[in-house]
mmCIF file of C-alpha atoms in Angstrom:
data_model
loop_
_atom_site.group_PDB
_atom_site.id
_atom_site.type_symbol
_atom_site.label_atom_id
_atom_site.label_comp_id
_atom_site.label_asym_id
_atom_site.label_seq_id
_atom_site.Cartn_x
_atom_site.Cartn_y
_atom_site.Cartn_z
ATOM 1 C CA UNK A 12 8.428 -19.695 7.947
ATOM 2 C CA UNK A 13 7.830 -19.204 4.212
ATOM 3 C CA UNK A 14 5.278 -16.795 2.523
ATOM 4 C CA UNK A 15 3.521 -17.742 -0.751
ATOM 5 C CA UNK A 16 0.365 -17.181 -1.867
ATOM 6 C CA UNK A 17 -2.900 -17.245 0.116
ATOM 7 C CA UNK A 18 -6.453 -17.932 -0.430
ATOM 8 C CA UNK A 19 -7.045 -14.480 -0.886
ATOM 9 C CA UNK A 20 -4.074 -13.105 -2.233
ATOM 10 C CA UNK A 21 -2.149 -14.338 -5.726
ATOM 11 C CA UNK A 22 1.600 -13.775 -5.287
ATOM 12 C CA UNK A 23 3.555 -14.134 -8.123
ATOM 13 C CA UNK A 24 7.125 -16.345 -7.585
ATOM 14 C CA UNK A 25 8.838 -13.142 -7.908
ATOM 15 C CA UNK A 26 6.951 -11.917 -5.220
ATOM 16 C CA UNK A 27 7.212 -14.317 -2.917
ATOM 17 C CA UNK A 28 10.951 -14.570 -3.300
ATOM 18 C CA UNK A 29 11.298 -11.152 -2.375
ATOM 19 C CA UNK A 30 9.306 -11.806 0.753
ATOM 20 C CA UNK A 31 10.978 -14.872 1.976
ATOM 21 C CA UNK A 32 14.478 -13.115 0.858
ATOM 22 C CA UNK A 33 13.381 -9.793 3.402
ATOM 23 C CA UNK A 34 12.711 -12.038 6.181
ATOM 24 C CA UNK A 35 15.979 -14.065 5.682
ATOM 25 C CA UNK A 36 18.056 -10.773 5.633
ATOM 26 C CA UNK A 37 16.161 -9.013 8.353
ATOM 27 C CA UNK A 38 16.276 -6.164 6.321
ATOM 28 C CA UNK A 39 13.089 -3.763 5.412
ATOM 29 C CA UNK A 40 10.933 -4.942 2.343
ATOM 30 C CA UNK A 41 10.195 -1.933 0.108
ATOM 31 C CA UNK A 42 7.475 -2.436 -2.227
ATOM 32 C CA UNK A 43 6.762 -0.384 -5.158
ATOM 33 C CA UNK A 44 3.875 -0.895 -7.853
ATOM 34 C CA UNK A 45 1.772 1.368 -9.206
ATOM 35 C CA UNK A 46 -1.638 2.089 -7.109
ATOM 36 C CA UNK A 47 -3.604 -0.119 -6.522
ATOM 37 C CA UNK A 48 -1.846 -3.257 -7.506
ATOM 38 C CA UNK A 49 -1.661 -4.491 -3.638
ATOM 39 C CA UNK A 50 0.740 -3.324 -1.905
ATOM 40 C CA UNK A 51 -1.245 -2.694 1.481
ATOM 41 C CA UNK A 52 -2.736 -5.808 1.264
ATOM 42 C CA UNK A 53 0.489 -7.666 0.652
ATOM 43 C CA UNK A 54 1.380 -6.625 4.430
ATOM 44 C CA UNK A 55 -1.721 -8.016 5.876
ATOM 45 C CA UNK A 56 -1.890 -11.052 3.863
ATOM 46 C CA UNK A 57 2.592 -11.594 4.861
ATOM 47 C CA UNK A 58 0.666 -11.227 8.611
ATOM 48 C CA UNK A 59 -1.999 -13.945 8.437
ATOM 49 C CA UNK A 60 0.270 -16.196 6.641
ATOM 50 C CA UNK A 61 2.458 -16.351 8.767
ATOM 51 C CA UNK A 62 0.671 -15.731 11.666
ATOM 52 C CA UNK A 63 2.147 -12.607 13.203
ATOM 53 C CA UNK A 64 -0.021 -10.115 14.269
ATOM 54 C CA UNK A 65 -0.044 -7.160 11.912
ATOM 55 C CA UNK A 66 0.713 -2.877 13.285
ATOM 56 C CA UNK A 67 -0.056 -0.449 10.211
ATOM 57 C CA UNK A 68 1.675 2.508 10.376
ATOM 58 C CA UNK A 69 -0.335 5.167 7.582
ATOM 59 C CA UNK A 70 2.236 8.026 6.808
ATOM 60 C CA UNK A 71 0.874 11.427 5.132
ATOM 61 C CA UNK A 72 2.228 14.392 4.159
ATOM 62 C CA UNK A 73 2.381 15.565 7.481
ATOM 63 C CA UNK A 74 3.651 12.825 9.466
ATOM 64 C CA UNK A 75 7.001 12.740 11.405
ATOM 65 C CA UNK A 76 9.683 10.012 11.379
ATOM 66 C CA UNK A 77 9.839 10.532 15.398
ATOM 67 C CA UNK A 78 6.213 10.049 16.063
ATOM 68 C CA UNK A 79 6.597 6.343 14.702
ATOM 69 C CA UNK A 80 9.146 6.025 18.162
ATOM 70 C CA UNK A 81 7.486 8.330 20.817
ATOM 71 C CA UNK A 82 5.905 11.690 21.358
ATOM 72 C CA UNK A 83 6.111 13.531 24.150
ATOM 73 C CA UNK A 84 2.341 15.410 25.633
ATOM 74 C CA UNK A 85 4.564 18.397 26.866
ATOM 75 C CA UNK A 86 1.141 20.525 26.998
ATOM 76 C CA UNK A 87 -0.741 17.793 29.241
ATOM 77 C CA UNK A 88 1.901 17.419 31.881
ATOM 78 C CA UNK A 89 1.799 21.746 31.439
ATOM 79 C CA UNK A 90 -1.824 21.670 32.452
ATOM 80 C CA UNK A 91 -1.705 18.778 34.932
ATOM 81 C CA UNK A 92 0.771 20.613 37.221
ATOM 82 C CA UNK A 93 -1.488 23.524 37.110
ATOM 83 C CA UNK A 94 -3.950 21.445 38.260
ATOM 84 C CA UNK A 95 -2.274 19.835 40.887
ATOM 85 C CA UNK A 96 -2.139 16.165 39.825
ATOM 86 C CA UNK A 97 0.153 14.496 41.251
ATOM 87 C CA UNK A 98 1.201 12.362 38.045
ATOM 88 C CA UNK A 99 3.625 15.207 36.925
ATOM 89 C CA UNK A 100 6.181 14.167 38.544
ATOM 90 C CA UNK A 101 6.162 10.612 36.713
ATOM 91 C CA UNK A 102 7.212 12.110 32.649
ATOM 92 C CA UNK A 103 6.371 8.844 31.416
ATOM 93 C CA UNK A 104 2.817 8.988 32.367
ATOM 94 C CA UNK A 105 3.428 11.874 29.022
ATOM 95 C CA UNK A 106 5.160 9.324 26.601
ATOM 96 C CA UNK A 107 2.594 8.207 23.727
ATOM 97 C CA UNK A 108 4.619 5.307 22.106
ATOM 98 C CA UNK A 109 4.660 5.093 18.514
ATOM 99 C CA UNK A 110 4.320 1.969 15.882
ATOM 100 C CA UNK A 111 7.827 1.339 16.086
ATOM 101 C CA UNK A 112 8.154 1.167 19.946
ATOM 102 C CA UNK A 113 4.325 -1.046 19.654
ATOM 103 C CA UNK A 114 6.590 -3.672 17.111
ATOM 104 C CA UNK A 115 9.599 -3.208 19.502
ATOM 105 C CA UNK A 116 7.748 -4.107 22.985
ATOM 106 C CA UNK A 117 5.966 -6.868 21.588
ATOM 107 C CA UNK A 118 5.887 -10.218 23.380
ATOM 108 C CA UNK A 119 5.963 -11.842 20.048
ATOM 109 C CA UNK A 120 7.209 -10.673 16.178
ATOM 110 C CA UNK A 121 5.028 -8.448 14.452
ATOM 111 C CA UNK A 122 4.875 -7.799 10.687
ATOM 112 C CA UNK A 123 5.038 -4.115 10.602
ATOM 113 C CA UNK A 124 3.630 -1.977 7.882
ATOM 114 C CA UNK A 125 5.018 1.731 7.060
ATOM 115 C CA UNK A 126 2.477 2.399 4.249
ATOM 116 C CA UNK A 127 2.968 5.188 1.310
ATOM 117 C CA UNK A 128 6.751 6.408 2.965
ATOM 118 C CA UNK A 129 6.700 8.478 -0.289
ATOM 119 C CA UNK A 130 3.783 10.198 0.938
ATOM 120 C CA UNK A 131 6.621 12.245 3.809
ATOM 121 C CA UNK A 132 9.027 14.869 3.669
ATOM 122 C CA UNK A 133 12.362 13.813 1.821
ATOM 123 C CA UNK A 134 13.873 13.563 4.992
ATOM 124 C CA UNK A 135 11.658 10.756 6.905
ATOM 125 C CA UNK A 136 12.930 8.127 5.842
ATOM 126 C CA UNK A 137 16.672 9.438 6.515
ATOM 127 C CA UNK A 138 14.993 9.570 9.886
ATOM 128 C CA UNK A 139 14.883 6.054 10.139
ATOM 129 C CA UNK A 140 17.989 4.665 9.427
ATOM 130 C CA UNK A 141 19.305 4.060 12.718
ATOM 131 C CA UNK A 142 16.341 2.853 14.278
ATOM 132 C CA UNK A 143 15.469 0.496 11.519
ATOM 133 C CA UNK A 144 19.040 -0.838 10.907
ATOM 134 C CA UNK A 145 19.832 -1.253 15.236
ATOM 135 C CA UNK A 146 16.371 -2.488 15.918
ATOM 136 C CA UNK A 147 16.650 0.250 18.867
ATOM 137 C CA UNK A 148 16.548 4.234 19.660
ATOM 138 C CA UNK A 149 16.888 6.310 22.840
ATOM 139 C CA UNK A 150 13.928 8.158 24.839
ATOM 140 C CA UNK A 151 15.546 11.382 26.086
ATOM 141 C CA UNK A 152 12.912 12.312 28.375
ATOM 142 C CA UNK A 153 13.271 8.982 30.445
ATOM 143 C CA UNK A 154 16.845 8.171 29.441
ATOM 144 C CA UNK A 155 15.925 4.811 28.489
ATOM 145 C CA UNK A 156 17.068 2.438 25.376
ATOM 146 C CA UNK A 157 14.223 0.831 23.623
ATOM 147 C CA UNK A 158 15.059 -2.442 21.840
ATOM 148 C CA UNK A 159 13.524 -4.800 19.963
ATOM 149 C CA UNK A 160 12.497 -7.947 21.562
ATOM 150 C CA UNK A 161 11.777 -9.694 18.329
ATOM 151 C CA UNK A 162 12.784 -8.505 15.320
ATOM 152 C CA UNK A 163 9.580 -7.316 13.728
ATOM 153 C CA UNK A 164 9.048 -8.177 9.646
ATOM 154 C CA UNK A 165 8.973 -4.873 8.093
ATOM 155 C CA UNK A 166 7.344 -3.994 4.876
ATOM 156 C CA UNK A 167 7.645 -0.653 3.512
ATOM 157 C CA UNK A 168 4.844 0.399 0.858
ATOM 158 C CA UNK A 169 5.662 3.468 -1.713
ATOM 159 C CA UNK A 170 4.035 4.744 -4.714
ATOM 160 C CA UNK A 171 7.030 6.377 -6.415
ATOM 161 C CA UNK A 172 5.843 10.046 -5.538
ATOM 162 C CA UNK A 173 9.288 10.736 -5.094
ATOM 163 C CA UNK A 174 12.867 9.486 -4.811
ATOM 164 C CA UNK A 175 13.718 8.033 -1.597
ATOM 165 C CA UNK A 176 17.608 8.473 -0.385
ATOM 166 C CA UNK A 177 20.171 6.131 -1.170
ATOM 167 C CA UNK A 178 21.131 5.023 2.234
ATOM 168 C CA UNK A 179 17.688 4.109 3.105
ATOM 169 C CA UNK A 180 17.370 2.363 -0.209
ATOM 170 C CA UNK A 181 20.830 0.213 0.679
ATOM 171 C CA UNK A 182 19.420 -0.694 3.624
ATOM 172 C CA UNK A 183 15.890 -2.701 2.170
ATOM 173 C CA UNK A 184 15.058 -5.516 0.110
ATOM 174 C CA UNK A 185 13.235 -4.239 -3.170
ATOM 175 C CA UNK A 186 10.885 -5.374 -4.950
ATOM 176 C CA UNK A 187 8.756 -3.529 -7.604
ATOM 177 C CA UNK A 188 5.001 -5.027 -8.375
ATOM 178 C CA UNK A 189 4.465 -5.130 -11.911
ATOM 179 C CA UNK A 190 0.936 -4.989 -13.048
ATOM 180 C CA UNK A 191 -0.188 -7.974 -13.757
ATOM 181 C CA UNK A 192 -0.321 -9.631 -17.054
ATOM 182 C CA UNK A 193 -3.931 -11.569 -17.974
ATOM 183 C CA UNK A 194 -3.592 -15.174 -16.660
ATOM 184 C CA UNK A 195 -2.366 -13.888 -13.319
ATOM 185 C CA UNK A 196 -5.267 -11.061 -13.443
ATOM 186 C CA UNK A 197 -7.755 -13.710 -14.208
ATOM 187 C CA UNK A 198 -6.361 -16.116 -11.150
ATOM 188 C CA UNK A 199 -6.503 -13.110 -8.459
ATOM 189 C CA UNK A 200 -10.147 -12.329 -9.961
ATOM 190 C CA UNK A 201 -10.929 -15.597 -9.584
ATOM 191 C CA UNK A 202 -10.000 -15.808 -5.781
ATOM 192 C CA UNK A 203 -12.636 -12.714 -5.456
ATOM 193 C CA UNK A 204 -15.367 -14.204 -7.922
ATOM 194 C CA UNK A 205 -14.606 -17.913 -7.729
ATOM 195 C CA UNK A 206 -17.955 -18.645 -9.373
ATOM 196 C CA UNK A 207 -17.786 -16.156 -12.656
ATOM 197 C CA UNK A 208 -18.688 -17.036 -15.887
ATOM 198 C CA UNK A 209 -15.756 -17.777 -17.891
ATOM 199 C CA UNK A 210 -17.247 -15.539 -21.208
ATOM 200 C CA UNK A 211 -18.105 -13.026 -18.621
ATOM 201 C CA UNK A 212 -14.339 -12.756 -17.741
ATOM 202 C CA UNK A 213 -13.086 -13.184 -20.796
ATOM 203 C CA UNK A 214 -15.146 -10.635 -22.630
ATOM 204 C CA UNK A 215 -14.126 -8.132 -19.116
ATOM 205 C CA UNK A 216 -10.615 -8.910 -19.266
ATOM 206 C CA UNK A 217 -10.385 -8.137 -23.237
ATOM 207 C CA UNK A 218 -12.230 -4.625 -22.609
ATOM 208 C CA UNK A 219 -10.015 -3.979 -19.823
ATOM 209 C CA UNK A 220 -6.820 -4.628 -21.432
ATOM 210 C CA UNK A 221 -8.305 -2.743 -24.350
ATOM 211 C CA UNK A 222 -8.751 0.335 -21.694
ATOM 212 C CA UNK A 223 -5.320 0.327 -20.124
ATOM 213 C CA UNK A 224 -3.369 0.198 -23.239
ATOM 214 C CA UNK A 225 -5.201 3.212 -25.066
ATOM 215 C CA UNK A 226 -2.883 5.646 -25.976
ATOM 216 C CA UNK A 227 -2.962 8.977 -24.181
ATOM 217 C CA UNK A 228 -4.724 7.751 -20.807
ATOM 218 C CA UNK A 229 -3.559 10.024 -18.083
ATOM 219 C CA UNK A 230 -4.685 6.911 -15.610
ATOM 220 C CA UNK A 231 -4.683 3.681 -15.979
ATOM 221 C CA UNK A 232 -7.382 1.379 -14.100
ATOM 222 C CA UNK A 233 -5.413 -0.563 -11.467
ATOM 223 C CA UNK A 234 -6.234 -4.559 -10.330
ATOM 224 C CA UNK A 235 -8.690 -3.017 -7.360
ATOM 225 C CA UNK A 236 -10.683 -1.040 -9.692
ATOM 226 C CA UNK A 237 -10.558 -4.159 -12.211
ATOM 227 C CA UNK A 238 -12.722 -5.999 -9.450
ATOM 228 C CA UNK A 239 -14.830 -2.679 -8.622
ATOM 229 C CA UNK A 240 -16.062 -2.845 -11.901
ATOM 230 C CA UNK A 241 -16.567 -6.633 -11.842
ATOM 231 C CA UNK A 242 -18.933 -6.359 -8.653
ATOM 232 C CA UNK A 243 -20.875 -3.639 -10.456
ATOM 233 C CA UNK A 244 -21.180 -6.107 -13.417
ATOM 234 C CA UNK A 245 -22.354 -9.302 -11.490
ATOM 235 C CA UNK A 246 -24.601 -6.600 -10.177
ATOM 236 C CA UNK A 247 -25.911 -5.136 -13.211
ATOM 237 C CA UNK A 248 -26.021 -8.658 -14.290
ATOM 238 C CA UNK A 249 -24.425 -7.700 -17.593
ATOM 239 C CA UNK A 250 -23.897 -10.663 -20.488
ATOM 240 C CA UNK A 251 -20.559 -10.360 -21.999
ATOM 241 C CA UNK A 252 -22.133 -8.843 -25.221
ATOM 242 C CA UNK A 253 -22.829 -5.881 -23.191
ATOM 243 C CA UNK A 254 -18.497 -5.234 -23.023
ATOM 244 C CA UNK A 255 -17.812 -5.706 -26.499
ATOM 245 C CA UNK A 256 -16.486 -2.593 -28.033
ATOM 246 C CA UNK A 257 -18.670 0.073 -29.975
ATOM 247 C CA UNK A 258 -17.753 2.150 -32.606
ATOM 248 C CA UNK A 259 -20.878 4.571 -31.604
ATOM 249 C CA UNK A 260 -20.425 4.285 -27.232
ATOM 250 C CA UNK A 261 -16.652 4.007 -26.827
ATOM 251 C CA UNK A 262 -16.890 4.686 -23.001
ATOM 252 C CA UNK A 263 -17.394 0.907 -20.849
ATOM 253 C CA UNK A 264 -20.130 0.297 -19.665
ATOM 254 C CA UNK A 265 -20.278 1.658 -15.932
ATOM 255 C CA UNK A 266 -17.182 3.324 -16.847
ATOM 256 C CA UNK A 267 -17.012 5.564 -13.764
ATOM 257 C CA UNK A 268 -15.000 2.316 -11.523
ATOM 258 C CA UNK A 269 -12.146 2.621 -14.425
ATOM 259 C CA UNK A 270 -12.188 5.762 -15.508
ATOM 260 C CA UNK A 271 -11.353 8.207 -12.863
ATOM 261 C CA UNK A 272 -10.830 11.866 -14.385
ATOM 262 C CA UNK A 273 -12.270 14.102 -16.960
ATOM 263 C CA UNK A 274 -9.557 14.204 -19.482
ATOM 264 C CA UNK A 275 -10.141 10.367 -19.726
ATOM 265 C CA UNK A 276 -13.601 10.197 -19.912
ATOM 266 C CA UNK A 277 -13.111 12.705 -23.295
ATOM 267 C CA UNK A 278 -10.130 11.210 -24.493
ATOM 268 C CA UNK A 279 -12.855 8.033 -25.124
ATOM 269 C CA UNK A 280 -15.453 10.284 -26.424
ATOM 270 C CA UNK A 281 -13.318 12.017 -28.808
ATOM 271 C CA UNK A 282 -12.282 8.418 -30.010
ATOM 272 C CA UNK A 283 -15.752 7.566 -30.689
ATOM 273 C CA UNK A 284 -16.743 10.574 -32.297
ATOM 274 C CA UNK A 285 -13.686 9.710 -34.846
ATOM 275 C CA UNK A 286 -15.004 6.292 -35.132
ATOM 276 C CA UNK A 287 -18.274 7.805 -36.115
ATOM 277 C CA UNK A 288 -17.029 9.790 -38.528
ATOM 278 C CA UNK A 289 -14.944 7.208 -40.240
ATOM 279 C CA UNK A 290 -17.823 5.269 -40.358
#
């Protein structure tokens, strides 16, 4: 049980090595990278390779370490014994399990996504420790243990909001996704676009390059918006003359799937205005 790369999905070695060397460990897989350079995806492409069925776990800014075990519907069992129902007396008909219990109670092993963990208070992933580490936690309401019956492959996702705690972090597997460098770029667009030109791509990959590494960018274009732009081209049905660079139109064309703020957009103008006038 190995992961590599897939048909739709170009690991690098280093990649995969970190994969393979989470599941071998049985520890968490923490992923950083910035956004957009497939983290997510990385998850659901671990799941189909090696055919586990896949539980995504989305945290926000709001969300709770202890809803990923349980919550407890204190107001519906309230307004049930008001009404009579004779479920009341039963408090686990009130238990809503979480993602963690889901991975924990399944018949087979899961691949188990906690996606953006940065996203949380500091404290969430603190949270976890015990429950991640033991494979198990308690339900007070019931009094029961839960515990894993498989061992679920867990990949944790983060986008470097903020600094997660050093026990969590001794406890994972990490691996940081670099952004990719242009052969591998042109191999994952290839899996998307098997049938592009090869000027086309050429000519999109030099402009793109050319975009990231401008000085002064407050956000650089990540691999998904890469292959936004690409579908807009094929679309557009643009010849790779139309990328080449312009002293008079600095801005790409269809600039809006790379460029996603204002200061951006002006920083680019500004440059061509200076072109202009050294011209």
């Amino acid at each position: 049980m190995r992961f590599a790369s897939t048909e739709r999905y170009v690991a690098t070695p280093e990649l995969a090595v970190a994969v393979n060397a989470a599941i071998t460990l049985e520890r968490p897989l923490l992923v950083k990278g910035e956004p957009g350079t497939g983290k997510t995806e990385l998850a659901r492409e671990v799941a189909t390779a090696l055919g586990m069925p896949l539980i995504e776990w989305t945290v926000k800014s709001t969300t709770r370490a202890a809803q990923g075990l349980y919550e407890y519907d204190a107001v519906a069992r309230l307004r049930d014994s008001q009404l009579g129902d004779p479920r009341v007396g039963d408090v686990a008909h009130y238990i809503r399990r979480g993602k963690l219990w889901e991975a924990f109670a399944a018949d087979t092993r899961q691949v188990l996504l906690i996606d953006e963990i940065d996203k949380a208070d500091i404290e969430f992933p603190n949270d976890l420790l015990q429950e991640l580490d033991r494979m198990e936690f308690h339900v007070y309401e019931t009094g029961e243990t839960v515990r894993a019956r498989h061992r679920p492959v867990v990949i944790i996702t983060s986008n470097n909001e903020k600094e997660l705690p050093d026990a969590f972090l001794r406890r994972c597997f990490f691996h940081y996704i670099r952004f990719p460098d242009a052969d591998t770029l042109a191999a994952i667009v290839a899996v998307h676009f098997p049938g592009l030109k090869p000027a086309l791509l050429t000519a999109a990959l030099e402009r793109f390059f050319e975009i990231r590494e401008t000085p002064g960018l407050k956000k650089k274009p990540s691999t998904s918006e890469m292959l936004d732009w690409l579908k807009l081209l094929l679309a557009e049905d643009l010849a790779p003359e139309d990328l080449r660079r312009s002293p008079r139109e600095a801005l790409p064309k269809l600039h809006g799937a790379l460029l996603k703020n204002e200061q951006d957009v002006q920083l680019f103008e500004r440059l061509a205005f200076m072109a202009r006038r050294q011209g």
